[in-house]
C-alpha positions in Angstrom: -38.9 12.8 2.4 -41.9 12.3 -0.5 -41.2 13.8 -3.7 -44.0 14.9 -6.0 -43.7 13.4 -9.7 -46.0 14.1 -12.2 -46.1 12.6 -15.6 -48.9 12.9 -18.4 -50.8 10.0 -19.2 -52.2 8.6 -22.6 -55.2 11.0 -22.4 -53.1 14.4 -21.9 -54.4 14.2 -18.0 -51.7 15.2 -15.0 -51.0 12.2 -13.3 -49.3 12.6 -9.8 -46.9 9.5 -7.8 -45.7 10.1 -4.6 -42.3 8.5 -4.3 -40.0 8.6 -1.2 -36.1 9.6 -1.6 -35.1 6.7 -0.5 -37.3 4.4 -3.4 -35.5 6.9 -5.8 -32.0 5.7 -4.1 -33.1 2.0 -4.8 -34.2 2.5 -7.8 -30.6 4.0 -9.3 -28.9 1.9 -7.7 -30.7 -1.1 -8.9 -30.6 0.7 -12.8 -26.4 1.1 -12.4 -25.7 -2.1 -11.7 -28.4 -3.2 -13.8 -29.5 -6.2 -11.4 -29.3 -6.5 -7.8 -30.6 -9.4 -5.1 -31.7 -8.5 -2.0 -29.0 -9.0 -0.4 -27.3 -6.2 -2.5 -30.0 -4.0 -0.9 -29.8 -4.4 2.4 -26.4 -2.9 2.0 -28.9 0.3 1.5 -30.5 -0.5 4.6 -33.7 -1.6 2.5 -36.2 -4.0 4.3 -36.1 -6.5 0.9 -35.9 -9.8 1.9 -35.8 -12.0 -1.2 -35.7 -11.3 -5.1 -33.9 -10.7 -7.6 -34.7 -6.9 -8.8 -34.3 -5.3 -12.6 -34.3 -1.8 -13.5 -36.8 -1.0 -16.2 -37.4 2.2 -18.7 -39.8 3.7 -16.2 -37.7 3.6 -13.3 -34.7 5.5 -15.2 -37.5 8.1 -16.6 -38.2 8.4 -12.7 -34.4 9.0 -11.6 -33.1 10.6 -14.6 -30.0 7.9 -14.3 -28.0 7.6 -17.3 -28.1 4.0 -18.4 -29.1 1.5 -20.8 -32.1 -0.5 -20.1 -32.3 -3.7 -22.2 -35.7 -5.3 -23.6 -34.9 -8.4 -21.6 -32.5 -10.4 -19.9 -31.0 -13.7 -20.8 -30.1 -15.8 -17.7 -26.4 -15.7 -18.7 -26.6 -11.7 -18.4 -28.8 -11.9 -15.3 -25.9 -14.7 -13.6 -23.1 -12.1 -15.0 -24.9 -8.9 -13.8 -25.4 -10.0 -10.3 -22.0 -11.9 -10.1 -20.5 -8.3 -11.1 -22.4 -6.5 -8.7 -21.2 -9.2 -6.1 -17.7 -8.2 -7.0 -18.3 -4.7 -6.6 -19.3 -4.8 -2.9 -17.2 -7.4 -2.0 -14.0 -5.7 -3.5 -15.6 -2.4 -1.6 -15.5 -4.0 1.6 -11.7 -5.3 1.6 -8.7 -3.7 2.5 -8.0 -2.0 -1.5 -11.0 -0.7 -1.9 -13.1 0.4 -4.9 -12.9 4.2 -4.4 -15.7 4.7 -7.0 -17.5 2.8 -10.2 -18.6 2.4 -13.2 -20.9 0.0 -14.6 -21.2 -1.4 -17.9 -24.7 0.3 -18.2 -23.3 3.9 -17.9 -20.5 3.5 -20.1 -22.5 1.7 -22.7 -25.0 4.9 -22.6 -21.7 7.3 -22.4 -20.6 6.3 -25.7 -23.6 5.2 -27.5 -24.3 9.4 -27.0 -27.8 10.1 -28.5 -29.8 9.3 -31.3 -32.7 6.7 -32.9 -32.0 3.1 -31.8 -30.7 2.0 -35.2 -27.8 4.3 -34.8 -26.6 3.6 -30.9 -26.7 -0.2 -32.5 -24.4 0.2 -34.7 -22.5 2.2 -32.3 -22.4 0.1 -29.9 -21.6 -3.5 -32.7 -18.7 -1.1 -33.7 -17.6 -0.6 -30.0 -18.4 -3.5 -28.2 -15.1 -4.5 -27.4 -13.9 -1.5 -25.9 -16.7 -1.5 -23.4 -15.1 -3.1 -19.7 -17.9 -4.9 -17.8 -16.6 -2.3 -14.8 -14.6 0.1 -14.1 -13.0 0.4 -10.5 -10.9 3.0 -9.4 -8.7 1.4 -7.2 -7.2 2.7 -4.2 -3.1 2.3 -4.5 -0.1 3.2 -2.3 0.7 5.9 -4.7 -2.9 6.8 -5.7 -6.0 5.6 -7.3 -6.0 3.3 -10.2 -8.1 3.2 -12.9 -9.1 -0.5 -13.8 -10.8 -1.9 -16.8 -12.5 -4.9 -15.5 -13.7 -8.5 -17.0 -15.7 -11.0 -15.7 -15.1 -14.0 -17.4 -18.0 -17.4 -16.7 -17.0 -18.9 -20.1 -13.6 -20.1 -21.6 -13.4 -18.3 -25.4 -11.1 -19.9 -28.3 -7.2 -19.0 -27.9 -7.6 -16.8 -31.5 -10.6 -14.4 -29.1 -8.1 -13.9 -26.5 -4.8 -12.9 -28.5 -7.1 -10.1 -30.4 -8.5 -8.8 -27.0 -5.1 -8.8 -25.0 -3.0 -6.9 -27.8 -6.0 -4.1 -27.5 -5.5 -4.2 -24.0 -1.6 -3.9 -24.2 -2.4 -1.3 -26.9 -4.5 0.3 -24.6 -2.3 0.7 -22.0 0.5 2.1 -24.5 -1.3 4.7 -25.7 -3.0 6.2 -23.0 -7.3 7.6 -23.7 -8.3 7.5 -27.5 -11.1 9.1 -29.1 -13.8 6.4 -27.8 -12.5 5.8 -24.5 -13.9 7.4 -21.2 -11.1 6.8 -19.6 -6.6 5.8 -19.8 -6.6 2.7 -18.3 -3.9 1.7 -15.7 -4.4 -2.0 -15.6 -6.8 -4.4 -16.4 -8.2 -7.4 -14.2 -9.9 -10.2 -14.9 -11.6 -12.3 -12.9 -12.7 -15.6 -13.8 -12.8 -19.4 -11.6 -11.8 -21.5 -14.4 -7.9 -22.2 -14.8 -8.3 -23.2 -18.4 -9.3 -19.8 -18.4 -6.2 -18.4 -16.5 -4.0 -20.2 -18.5 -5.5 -19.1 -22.1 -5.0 -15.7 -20.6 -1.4 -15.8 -19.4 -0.3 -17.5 -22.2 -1.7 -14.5 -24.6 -0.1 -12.0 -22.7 3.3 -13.4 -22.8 6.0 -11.1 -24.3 3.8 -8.0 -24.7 4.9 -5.1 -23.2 2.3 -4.3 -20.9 1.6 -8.0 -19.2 2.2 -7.2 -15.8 -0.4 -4.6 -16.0 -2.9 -7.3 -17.4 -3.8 -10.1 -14.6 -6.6 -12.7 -14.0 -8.0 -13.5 -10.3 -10.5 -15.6 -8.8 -13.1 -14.1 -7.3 -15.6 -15.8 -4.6 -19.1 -16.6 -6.1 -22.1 -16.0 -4.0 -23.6 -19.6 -2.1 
């Protein structure tokens, strides 16, 4: 099916674009995730057969998807993007699947809410820890979890970990504040360092929620 868009351009004149359904499909699901290979697509049944693909400001004025876009992308957030968008599908295709998702783009718009850009920064410097890289909502024997998730590439100093596994055991205590979307049931991270396992079950030792905080591996693309 073509749908009809039409958008003013810098003279005041109609402009019209002929877009199928389908592009519009692409397009929001390249602008969740953020970034996307082609082999992400062809999960779609697109005919892309090499790239990497970015969602820009235009392409969420065309879908009307609630996300942030950024200016650019450093290659550590293009590698962590794509590596999370990996994990998405693979986790989607096993046996526990990912019911539904989140990504970090629509939470980060959720609770920057509206405004000029000076004020969603400092929204989002005052929040940036409480924003998971996903959410998954899990399918369990006794229903569907909801999972903050972490991707972890880089090893952080032991003092970076204690603060952000006491928020997470706080988190899990006390249920959905304020500035959360969601009350968490668990948290996963998933990281293929085991200096990086270790730093994390050490932190979480005696607090009360550690067995709802855990770290896996997770398979990275060839």
């Amino acid at each position: 099916m073509t749908i009809f868009l039409e958008e003013d351009d810098i003279f005041g004149n109609a402009k019209v674009h002929f877009v199928e359904r389908e592009d519009l499909e692409y397009l929001s699901f390249i602008l969740r995730n953020g970034m996307v290979t082609a082999k992400n697509l062809s999960s779609m049944n697109a005919l892309h057969k090499v790239g990497v693909y970015l969602g820009t400001i235009k392409a969420r004025k065309l879908t009307n998807v609630n996300v942030t876009v950024p200016n650019k992308a450093t290659i550590y957030t293009m590698q962590h993007e794509l590596l999370i968008t990996d994990l998405i599908h693979e986790l989607q295709s096993e046996k526990q699947a990912v019911d539904l998702f989140r990504t970090k783009r629509e939470i980060r718009f959720s609770m920057l809410g509206e405004g000029d850009n000076q004020s969603k920064l400092k929204a989002y410097n005052d929040n940036r820890d409480r924003i998971p890289d996903a959410v998954f909502f899990l399918k369990e024997l006794m229903g569907t979890s909801t999972t903050w998730v972490v991707l972890e590439l880089n090893k952080k100093d032991h003092k970076r970990y204690d603060y952000k596994i006491k928020m997470f055991d706080d988190m899990l205590s006390d249920g959905r504040r304020d500035h959360q979307l969601y009350s968490y049931d668990q948290v996963i991270f998933f990281a293929n360092d085991v200096k990086i396992h270790n730093a994390i079950n050490q932190a979480k030792q005696r607090l009360i929620n550690a067995r709802k905080i855990t770290v896996r591996n997770m398979d990275m693309p060839e």
